[in-house]
mmCIF file of C-alpha atoms in Angstrom:
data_model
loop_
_atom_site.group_PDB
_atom_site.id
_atom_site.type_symbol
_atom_site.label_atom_id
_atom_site.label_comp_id
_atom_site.label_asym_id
_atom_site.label_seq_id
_atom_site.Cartn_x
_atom_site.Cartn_y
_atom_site.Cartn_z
ATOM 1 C CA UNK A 1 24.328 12.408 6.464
ATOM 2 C CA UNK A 2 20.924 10.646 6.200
ATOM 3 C CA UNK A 3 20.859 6.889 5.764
ATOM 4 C CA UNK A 4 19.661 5.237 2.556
ATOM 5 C CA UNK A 5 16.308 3.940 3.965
ATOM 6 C CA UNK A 6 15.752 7.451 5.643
ATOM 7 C CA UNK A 7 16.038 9.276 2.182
ATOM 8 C CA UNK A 8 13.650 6.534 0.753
ATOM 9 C CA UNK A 9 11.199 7.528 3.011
ATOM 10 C CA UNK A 10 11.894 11.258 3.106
ATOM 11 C CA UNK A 11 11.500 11.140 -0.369
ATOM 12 C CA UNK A 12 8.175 9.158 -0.563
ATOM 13 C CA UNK A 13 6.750 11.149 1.739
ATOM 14 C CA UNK A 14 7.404 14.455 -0.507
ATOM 15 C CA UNK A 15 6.211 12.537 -3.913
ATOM 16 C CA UNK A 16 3.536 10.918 -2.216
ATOM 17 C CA UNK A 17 2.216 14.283 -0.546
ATOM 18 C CA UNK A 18 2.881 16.427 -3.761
ATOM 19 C CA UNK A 19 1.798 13.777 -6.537
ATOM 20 C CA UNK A 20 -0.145 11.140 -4.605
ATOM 21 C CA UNK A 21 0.847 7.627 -3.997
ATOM 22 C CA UNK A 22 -0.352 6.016 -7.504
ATOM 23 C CA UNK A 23 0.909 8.274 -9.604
ATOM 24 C CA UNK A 24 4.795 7.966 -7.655
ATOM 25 C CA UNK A 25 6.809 5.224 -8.731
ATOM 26 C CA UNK A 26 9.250 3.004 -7.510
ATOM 27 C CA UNK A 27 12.299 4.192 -10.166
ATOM 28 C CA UNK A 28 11.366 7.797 -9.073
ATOM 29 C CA UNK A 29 11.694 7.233 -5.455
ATOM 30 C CA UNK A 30 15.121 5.757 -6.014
ATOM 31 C CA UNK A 31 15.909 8.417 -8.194
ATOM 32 C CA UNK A 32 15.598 11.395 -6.050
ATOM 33 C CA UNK A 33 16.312 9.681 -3.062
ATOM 34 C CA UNK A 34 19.889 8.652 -4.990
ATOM 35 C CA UNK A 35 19.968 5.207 -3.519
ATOM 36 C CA UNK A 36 20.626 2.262 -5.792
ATOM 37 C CA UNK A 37 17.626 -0.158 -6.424
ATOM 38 C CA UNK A 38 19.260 -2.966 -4.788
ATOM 39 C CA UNK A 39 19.188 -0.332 -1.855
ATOM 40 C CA UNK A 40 15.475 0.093 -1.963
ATOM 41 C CA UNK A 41 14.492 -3.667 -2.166
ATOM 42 C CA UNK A 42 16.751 -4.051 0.943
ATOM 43 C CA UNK A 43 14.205 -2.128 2.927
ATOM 44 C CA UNK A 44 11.158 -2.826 0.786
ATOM 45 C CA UNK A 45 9.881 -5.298 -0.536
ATOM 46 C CA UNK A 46 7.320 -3.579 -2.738
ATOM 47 C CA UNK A 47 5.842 0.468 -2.724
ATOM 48 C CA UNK A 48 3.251 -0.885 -0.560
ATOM 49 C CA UNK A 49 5.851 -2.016 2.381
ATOM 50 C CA UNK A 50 7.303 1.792 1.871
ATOM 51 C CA UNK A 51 3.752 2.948 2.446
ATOM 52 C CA UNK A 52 3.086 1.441 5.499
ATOM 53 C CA UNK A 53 6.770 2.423 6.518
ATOM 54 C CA UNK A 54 5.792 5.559 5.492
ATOM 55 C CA UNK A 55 2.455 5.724 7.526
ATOM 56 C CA UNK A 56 3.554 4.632 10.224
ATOM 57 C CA UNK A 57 6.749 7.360 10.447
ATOM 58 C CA UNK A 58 4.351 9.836 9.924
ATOM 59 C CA UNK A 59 2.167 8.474 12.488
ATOM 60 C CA UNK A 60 4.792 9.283 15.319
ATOM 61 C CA UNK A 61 5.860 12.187 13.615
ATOM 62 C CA UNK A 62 2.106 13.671 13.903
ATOM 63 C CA UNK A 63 1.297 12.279 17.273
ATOM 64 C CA UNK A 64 4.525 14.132 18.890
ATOM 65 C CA UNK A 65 4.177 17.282 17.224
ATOM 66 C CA UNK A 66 0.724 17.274 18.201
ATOM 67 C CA UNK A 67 1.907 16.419 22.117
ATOM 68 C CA UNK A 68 3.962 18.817 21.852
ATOM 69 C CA UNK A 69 2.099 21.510 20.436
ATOM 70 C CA UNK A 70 -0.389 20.938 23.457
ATOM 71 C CA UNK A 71 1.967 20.254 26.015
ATOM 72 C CA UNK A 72 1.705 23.225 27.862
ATOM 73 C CA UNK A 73 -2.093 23.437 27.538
ATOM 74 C CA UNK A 74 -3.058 22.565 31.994
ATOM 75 C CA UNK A 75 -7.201 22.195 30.964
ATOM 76 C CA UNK A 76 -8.134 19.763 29.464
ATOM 77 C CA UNK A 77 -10.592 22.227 27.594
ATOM 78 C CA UNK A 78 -7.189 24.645 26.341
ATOM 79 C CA UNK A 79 -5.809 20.668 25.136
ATOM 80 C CA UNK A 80 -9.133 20.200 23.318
ATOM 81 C CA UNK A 81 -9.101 23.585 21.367
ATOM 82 C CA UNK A 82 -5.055 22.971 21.428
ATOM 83 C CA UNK A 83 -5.838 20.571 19.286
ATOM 84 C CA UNK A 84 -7.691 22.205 16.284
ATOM 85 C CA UNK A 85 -4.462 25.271 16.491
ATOM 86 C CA UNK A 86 -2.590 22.666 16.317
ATOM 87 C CA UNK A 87 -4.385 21.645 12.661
ATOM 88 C CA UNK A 88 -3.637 25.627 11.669
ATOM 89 C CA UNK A 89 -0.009 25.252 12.382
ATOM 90 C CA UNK A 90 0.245 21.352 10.424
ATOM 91 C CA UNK A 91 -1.698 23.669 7.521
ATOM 92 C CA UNK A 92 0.802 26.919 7.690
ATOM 93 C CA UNK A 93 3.770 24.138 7.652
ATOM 94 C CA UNK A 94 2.675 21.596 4.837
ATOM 95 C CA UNK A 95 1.131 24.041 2.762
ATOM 96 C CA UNK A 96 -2.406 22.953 3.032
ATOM 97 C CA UNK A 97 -1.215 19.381 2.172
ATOM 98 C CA UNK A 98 -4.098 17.581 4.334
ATOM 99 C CA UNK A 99 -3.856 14.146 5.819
ATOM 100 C CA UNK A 100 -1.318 11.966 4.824
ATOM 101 C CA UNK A 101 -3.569 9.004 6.046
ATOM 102 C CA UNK A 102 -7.258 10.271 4.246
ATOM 103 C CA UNK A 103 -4.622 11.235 1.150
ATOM 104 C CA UNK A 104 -3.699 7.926 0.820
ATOM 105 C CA UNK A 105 -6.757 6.153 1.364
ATOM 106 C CA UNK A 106 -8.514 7.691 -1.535
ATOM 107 C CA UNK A 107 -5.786 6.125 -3.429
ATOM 108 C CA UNK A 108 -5.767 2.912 -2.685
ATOM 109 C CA UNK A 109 -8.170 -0.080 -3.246
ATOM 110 C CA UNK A 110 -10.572 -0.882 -0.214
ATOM 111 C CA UNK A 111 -8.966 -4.637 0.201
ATOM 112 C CA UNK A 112 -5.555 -3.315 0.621
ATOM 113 C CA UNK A 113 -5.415 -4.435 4.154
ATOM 114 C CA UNK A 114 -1.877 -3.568 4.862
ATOM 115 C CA UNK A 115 -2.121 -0.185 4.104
ATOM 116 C CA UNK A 116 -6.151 0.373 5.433
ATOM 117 C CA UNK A 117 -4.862 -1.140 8.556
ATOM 118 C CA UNK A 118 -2.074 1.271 9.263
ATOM 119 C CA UNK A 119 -4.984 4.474 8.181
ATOM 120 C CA UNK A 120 -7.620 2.445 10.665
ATOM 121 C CA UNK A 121 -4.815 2.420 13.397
ATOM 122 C CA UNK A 122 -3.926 6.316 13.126
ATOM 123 C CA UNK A 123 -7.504 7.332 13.505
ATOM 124 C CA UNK A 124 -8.344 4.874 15.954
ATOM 125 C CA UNK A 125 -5.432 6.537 17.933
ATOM 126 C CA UNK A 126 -6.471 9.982 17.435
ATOM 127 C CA UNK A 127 -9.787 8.952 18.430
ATOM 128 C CA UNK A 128 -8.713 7.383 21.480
ATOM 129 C CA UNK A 129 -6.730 11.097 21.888
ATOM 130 C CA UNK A 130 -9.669 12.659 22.340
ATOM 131 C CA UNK A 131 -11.184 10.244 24.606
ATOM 132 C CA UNK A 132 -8.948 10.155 26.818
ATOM 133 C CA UNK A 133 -8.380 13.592 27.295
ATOM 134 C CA UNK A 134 -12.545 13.797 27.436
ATOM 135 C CA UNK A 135 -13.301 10.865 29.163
ATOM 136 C CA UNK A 136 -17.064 11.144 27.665
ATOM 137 C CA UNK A 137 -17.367 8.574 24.217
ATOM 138 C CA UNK A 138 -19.972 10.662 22.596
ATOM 139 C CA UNK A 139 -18.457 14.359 23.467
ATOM 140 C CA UNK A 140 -15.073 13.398 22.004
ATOM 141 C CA UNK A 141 -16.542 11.170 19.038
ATOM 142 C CA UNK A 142 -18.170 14.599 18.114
ATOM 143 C CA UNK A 143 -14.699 16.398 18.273
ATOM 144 C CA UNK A 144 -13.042 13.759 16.372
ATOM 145 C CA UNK A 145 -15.618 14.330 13.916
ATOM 146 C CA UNK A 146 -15.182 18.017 13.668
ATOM 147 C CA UNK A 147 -11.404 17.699 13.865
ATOM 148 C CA UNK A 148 -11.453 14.956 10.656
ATOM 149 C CA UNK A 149 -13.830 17.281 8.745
ATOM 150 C CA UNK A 150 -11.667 20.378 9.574
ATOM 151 C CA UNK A 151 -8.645 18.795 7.909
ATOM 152 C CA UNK A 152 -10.675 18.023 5.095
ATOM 153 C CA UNK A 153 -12.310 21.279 4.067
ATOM 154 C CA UNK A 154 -9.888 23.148 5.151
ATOM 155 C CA UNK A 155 -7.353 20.925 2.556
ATOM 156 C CA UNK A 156 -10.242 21.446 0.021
ATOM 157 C CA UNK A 157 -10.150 25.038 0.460
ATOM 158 C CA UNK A 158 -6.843 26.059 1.645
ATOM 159 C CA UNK A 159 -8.434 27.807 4.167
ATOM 160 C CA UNK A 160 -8.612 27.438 8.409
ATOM 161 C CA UNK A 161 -11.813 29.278 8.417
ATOM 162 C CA UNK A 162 -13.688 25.724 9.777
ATOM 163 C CA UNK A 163 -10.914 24.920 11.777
ATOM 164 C CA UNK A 164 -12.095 28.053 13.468
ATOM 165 C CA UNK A 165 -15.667 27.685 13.260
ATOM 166 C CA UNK A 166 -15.101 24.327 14.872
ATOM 167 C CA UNK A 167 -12.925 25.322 17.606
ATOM 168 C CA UNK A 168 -16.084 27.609 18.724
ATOM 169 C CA UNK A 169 -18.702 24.947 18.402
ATOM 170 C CA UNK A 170 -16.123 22.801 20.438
ATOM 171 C CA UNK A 171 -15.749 25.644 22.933
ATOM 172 C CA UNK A 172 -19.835 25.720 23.510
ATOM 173 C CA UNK A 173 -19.612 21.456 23.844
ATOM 174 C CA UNK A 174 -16.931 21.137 26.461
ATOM 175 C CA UNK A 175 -17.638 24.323 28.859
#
C-alpha cells in the first residue's frame, strides 16, 4: 500500500498532467488521493511546495528512465540518437503528454522562483546530459535545442515525425 504523501503526489502528477497545474486544486488532490487535509498540510505547506515535490520526483523519474533507456547504447553517437527514441517511447507511454517541466512553466507566473528554479535545474541538467556525453558546448547546445523543440511539436501535434527528422539532422552533426 502506497503512503499518504506518495498518493498526493501520484495524484498531482495525473491532475496536473491531464488538467494543468492552475486549474487542479488543493481539495481535489486530497480527494482522489483519499488522504485527509490535515494529511496534505503535513507534507505541504501550500500547492506550490507539492509542485516542486512534484518536479523534482519527476526529475529522477525522467533522468533514470532516460539512463536506462540508453544504457546499453557503447557510442556515444547510438547515446545521442538514444536519446531522441527515448522521447518516442516517453510519447507512446504518456500519451503525448509533453514536458512536465515546459507544462508547468506556461502556467505559472515568471517570479515564482521556487517553482522556475526547480524547471531551470531540470534543463540545466539535461543540458549538462548532452555535454557531457559530447564534450563540445556548441554541438550539444544544438542537440539540446532540437531535443527541447522535439518534445514540443511533437506534444503540439501528437506526432514523432520531428523527433525523427531531428534524430537525422543529429546523425549528420555528430558523425
Amino acid at each position: 500500500m502506497t503512503s499518504p504523501k506518495q498518493r498526493i503526489i501520484e495524484t498531482a502528477l495525473r491532475l496536473f498532467s491531464t488538467q494543468g497545474y492552475n486549474t487542479t486544486g488543493i481539495n481535489q488532490i486530497i480527494s482522489e488521493a483519499n488522504v485527509a487535509k490535515a494529511s496534505f498540510y503535513q507534507y505541504f505547506k501550500s500547492k506550490e511546495d507539492l509542485c516542486v515535490e512534484f518536479l523534482n520526483a519527476r526529475h529522477t523519474y525522467w533522468f533514470n528512465a532516460l539512463n536506462s533507456f540508453t544504457a546499453s547504447e557503447t557510442r556515444v553517437n547510438s547515446k545521442v540518437i538514444a536519446s531522441f527514441d527515448f522521447l518516442i517511447f516517453m510519447n507512446k507511454k504518456e500519451d503525448f503528454r509533453g514536458c512536465s517541466f515546459l507544462n508547468t512553466l506556461s502556467e505559472i507566473p515568471m517570479d515564482n522562483q521556487k517553482i522556475l528554479a526547480v524547471i531551470q535545474n531540470h534543463k540545466s541538467d539535461l543540458r549538462s546530459y548532452f555535454l557531457e556525453l559530447l564534450n563540445n558546448q556548441e554541438l550539444s547546445d544544438h542537440v539540446y535545442l532540437l531535443f527541447e523543440s522535439s518534445i514540443i511539436e511533437s506534444q503540439m501535434f501528437r506526432s514523432n515525425e520531428l523527433i525523427e527528422v531531428s534524430k537525422r539532422l543529429i546523425t549528420n552533426l555528430i558523425q
